[in-house]
Tab-separated table of C-alpha atoms in Angstrom:
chain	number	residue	atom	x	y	z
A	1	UNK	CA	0.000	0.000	0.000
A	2	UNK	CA	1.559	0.640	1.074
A	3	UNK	CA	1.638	9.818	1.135
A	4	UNK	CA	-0.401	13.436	2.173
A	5	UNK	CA	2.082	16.133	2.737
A	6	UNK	CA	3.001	16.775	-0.754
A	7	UNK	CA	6.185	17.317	-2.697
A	8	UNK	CA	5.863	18.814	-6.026
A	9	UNK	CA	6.970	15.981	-8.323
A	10	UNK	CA	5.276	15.817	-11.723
A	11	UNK	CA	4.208	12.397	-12.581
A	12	UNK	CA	6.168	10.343	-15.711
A	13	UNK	CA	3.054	8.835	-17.596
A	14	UNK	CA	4.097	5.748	-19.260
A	15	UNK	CA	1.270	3.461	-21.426
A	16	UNK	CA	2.329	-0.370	-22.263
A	17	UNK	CA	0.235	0.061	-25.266
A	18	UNK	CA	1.662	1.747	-27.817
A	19	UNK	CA	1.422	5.362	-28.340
A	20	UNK	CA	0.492	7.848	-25.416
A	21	UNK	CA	-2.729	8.450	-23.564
A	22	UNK	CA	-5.050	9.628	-25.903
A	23	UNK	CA	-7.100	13.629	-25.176
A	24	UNK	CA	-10.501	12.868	-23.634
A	25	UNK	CA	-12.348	12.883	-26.784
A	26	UNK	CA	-10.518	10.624	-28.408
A	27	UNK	CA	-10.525	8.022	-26.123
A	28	UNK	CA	-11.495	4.539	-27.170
A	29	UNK	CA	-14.956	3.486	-24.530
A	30	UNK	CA	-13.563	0.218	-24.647
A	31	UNK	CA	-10.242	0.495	-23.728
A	32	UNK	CA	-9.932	0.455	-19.821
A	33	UNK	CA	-7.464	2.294	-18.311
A	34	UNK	CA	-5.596	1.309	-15.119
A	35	UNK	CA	-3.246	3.839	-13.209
A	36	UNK	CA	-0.400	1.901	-11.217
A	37	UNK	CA	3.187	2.866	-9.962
A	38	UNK	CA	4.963	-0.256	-10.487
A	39	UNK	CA	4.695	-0.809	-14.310
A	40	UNK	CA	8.118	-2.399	-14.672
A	41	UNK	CA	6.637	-5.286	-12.783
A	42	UNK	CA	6.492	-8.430	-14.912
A	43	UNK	CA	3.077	-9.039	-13.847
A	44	UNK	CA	1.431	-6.500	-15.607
A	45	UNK	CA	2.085	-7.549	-18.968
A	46	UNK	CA	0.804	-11.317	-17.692
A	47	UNK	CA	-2.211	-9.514	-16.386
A	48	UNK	CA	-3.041	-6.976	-19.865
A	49	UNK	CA	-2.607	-10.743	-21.432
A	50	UNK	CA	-5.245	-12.833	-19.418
A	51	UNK	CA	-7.336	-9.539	-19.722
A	52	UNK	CA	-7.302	-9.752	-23.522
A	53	UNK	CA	-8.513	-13.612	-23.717
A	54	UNK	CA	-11.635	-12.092	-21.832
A	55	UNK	CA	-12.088	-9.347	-24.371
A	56	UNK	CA	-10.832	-6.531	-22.259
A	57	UNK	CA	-8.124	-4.084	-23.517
A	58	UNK	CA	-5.927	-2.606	-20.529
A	59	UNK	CA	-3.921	0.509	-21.034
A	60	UNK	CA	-1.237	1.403	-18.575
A	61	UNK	CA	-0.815	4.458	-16.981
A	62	UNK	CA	2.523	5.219	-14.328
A	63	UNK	CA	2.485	7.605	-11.884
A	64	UNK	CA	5.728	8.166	-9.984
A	65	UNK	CA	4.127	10.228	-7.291
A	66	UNK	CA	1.794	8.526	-5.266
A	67	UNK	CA	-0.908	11.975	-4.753
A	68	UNK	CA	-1.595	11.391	-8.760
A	69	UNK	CA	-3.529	8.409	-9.134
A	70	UNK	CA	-6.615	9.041	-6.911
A	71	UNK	CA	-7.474	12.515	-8.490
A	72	UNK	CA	-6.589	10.528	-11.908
A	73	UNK	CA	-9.486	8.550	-11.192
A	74	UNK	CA	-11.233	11.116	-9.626
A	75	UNK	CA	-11.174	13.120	-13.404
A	76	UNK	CA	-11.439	10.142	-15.055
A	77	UNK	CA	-8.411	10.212	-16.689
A	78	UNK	CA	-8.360	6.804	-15.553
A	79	UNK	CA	-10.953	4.005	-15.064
A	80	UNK	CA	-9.553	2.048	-12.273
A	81	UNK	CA	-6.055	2.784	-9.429
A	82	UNK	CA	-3.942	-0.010	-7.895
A	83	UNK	CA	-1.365	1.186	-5.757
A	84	UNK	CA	-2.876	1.443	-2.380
A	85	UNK	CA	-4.321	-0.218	0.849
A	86	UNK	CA	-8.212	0.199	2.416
A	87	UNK	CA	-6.558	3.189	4.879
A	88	UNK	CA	-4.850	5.499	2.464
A	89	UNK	CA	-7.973	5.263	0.279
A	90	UNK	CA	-10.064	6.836	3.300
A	91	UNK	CA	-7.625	8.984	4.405
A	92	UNK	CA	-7.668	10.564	1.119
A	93	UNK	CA	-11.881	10.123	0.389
A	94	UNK	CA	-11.963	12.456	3.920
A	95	UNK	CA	-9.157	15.032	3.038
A	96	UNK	CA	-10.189	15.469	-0.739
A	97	UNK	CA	-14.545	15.339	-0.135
A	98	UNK	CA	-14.469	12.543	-2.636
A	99	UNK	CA	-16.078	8.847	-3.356
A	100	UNK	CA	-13.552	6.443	-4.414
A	101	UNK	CA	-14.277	3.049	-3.488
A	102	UNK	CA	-12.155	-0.634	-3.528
A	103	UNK	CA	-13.965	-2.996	-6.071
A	104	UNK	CA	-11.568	-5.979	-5.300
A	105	UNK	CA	-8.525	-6.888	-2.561
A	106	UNK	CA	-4.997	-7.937	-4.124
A	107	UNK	CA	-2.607	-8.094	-1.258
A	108	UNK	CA	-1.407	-7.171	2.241
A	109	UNK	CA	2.511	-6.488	2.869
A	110	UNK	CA	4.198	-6.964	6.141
A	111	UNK	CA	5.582	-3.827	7.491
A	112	UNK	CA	9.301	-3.953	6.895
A	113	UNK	CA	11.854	-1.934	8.748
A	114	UNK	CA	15.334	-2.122	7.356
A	115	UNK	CA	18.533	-0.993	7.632
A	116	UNK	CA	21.833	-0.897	6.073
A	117	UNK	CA	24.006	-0.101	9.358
A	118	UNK	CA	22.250	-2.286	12.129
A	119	UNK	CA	21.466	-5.772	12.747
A	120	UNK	CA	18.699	-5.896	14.739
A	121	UNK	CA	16.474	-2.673	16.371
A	122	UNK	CA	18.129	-3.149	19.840
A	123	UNK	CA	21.066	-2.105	17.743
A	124	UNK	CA	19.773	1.332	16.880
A	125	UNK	CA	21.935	3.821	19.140
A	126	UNK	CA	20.070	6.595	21.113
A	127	UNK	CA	19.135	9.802	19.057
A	128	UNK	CA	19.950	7.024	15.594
A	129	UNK	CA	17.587	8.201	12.990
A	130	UNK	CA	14.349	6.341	11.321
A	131	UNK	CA	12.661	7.792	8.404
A	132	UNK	CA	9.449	6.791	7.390
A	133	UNK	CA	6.481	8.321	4.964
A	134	UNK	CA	5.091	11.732	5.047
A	135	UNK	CA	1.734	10.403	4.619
A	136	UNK	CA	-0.462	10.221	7.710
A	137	UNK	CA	-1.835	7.097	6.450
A	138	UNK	CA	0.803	5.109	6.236
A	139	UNK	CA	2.214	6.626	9.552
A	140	UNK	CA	0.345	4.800	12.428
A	141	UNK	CA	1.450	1.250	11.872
A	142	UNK	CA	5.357	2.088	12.068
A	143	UNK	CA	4.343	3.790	15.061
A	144	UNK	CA	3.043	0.950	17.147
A	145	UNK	CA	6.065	-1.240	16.132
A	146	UNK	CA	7.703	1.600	17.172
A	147	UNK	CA	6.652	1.776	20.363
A	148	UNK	CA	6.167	-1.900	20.897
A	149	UNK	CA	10.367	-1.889	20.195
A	150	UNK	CA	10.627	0.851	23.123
A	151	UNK	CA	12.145	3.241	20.596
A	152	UNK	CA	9.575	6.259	20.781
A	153	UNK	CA	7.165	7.106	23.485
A	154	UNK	CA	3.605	8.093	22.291
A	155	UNK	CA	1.836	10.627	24.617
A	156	UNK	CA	-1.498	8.901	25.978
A	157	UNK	CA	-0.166	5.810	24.832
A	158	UNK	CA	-0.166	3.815	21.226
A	159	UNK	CA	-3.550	3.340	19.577
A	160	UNK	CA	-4.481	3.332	15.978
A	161	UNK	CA	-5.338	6.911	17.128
A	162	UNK	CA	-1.847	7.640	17.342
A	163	UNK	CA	-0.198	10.315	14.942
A	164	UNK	CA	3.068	11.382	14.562
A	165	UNK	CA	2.800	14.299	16.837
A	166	UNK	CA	2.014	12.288	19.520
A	167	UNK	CA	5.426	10.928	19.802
A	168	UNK	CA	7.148	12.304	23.066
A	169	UNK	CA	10.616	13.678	21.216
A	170	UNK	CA	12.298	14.040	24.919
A	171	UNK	CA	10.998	10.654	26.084
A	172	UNK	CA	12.238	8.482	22.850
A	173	UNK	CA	15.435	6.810	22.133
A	174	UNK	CA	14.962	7.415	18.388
A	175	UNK	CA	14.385	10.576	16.103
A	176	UNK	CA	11.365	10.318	13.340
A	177	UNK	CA	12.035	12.051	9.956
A	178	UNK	CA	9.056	11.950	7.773
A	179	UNK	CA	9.995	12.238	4.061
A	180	UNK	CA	8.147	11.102	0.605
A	181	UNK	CA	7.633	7.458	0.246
A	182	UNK	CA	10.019	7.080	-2.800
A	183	UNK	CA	12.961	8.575	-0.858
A	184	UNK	CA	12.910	6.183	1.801
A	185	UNK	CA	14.819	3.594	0.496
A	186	UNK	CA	18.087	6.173	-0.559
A	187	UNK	CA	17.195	7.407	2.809
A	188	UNK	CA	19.296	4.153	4.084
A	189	UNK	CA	22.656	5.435	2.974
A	190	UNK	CA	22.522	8.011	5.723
A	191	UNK	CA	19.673	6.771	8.175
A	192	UNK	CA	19.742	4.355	11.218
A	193	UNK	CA	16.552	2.769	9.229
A	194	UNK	CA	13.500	2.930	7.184
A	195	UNK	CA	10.029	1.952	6.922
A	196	UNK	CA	9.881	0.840	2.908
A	197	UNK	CA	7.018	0.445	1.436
A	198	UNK	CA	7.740	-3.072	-0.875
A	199	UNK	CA	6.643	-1.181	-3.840
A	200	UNK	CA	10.083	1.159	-3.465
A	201	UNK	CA	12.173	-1.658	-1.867
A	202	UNK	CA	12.349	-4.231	-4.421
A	203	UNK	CA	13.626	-1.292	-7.060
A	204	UNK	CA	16.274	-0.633	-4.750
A	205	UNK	CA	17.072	-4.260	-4.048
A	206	UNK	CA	16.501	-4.268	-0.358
A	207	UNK	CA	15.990	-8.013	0.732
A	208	UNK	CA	15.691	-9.679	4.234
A	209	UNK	CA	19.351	-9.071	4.509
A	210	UNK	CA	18.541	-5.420	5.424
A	211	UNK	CA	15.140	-6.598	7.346
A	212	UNK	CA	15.383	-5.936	11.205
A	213	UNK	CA	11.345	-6.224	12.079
A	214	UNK	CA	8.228	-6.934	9.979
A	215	UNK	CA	5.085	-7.557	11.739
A	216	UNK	CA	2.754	-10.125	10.864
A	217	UNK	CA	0.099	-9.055	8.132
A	218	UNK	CA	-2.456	-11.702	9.116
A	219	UNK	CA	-3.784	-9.954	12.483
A	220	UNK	CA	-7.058	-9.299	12.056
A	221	UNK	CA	-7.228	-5.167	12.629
A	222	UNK	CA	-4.525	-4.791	9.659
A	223	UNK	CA	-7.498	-5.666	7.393
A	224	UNK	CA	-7.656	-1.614	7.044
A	225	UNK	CA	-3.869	-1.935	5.148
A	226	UNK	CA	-5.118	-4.677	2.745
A	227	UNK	CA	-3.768	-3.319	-1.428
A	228	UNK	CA	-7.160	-2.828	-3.677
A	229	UNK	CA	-8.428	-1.736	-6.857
A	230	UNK	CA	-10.125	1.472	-6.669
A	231	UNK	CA	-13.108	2.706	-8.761
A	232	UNK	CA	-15.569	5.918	-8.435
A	233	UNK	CA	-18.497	5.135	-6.550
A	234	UNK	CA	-20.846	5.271	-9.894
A	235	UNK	CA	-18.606	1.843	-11.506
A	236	UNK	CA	-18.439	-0.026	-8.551
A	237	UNK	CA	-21.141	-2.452	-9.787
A	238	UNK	CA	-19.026	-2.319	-13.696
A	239	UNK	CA	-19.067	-5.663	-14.648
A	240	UNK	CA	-15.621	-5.379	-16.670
A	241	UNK	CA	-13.876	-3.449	-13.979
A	242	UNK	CA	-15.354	-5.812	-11.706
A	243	UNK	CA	-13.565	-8.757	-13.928
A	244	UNK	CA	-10.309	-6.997	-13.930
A	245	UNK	CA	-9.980	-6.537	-10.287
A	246	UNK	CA	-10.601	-10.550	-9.866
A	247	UNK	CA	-8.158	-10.897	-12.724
A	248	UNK	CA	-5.674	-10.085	-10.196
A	249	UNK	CA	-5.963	-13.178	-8.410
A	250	UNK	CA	-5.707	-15.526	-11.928
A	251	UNK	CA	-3.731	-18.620	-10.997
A	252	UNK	CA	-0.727	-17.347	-14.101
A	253	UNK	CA	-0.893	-13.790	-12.664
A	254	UNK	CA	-0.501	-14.846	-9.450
A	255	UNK	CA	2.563	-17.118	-9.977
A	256	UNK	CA	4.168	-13.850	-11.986
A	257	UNK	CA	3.683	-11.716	-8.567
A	258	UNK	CA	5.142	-14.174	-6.240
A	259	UNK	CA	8.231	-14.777	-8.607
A	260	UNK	CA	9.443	-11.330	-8.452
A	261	UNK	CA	12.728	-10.568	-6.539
A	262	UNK	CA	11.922	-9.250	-3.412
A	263	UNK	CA	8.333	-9.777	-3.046
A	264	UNK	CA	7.037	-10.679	0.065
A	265	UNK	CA	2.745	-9.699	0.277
A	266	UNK	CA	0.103	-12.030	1.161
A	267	UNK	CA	-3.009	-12.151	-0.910
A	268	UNK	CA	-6.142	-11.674	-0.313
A	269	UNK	CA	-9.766	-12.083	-1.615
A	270	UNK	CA	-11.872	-10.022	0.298
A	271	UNK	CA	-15.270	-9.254	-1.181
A	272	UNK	CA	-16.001	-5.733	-2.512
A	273	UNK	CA	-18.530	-5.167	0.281
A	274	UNK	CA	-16.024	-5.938	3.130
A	275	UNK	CA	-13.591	-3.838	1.949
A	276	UNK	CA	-15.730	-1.134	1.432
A	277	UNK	CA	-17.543	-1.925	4.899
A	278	UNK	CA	-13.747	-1.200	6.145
A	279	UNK	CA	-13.615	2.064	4.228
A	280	UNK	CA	-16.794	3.411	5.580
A	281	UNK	CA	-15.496	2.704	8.946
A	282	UNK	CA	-12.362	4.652	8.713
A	283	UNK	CA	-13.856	7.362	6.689
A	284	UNK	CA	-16.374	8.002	9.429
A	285	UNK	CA	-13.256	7.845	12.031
A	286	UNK	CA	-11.023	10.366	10.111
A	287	UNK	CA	-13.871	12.651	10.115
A	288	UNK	CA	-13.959	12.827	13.833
């Protein structure tokens, strides 16, 4: 899933099919358009494959910058997103007044802390450095391992409340530095470690040699960070976008995803309605 306090970067759009995006008006209806962030990924040419033996033609569109694909879909520049979890999706629905909903689960990622310097967290020295994302969605889970490794304090204590100015700077043995997801990984050559979102890591050929914690994805409250295709609310019912977001889980595409270097998610099949039960849930918490 693995995002909110933005940098200016101006998203690289790359298509698989050939030629660029075509303007609005030219657009072919029955072309469907999928905005992702990890197009160099083998999978994806598996998966515009098994989608053309159904009669469905998938165009690619990258974004390098993870704030472009959920207005994308928002304009309708593209027809469906895969890039994030359940939790990001409502953190952005609440902060943007918008609709988007998941249509079908892919995957859920352990949280990985690594570093280049230590072996272990006990290893981390007093005032050592961690960076992490920028996003607040993607902040509270490093913060409970955090704080369940007695390397930050949290004032009131840690909850999926928590935020990052909660942590008690005086009272922790570690300093937080929240930067943009894509610069966490070079963030290793100088930080004590770094919470890497597997999209970023496997580009930068991080493997468990550099892995000093992961948590374990299958506890039942990180359904919220569970990886989805997201629609707008009026195609949620689509029966081809429905199709594509199964297509995910085809036996050939998933043997593609589990044989790329690095990869280490867990899939998943939640329905559409769970997953958007979950969104409604944190939407009406972030709103608090």
């Amino acid at each position: 899933m693995r995002v909110l306090r933005r940098i200016a970067v101006i998203p690289i759009l790359f298509a698989l099919a050939a030629g660029a995006v075509a303007c609005d008006d030219e657009r072919n209806s029955d072309v469907v358009r999928v905005g992702v962030n990890d197009i160099a990924l083998p999978h994806w040419e598996v998966y515009k494959k098994k989608a053309a033996e159904q009669g469905i033609t998938v165009q690619y569109v990258n974004f390098t910058d993870y704030n472009q694909p959920n207005p994308a879909l928002s304009q309708q520049r593209v027809d469906l997103n895969k890039f994030q979890h359940v939790r990001y999706l409502a953190n952005y629905n609440v902060r943007n007044n918008d609709t988007l909903v998941p249509i079908g689960a892919t995957e859920i990622f352990p949280l990985t802390l690594y570093s280049r310097k230590h072996k272990s967290v006990n290893d981390i020295p007093k005032g050592g450095q961690i960076t992490l994302s920028n996003n607040p969605a993607n902040q509270v889970r490093p913060l409970l391992a955090l704080s369940a490794a007695g390397l930050i304090v949290l004032h009131g204590g840690a909850s999926w409340d928590s935020k990052i100015e909660d942590v008690d700077t005086a009272a922790s043995k570690v300093r937080l530095t929240t930067i943009d997801p894509t610069l966490t990984a070079p963030s290793l050559d100088s930080a004590d470690a770094a919470f890497v979102d597997d999209t970023f890591a496997r580009p930068a050929g991080l493997t468990t040699q550099e892995v000093i914690f992961t948590d374990d994805p299958e506890r039942p409250e990180l359904k919220q960070y569970i990886n989805i295709f997201a629609a707008r609310a009026a195609d949620k019912d689509n029966p081809k976008l429905v199709a594509l977001a199964k297509l995910y889980h085809d036996p050939e595409v998933e043997a593609v995803v589990r044989a790329e270097t690095g990869y280490r998610g867990v899939f998943k099949t939640n329905d559409p309605a769970d997953l958007q039960a979950t969104l409604r849930e944190l939407e009406a918490k972030f709103r608090k």
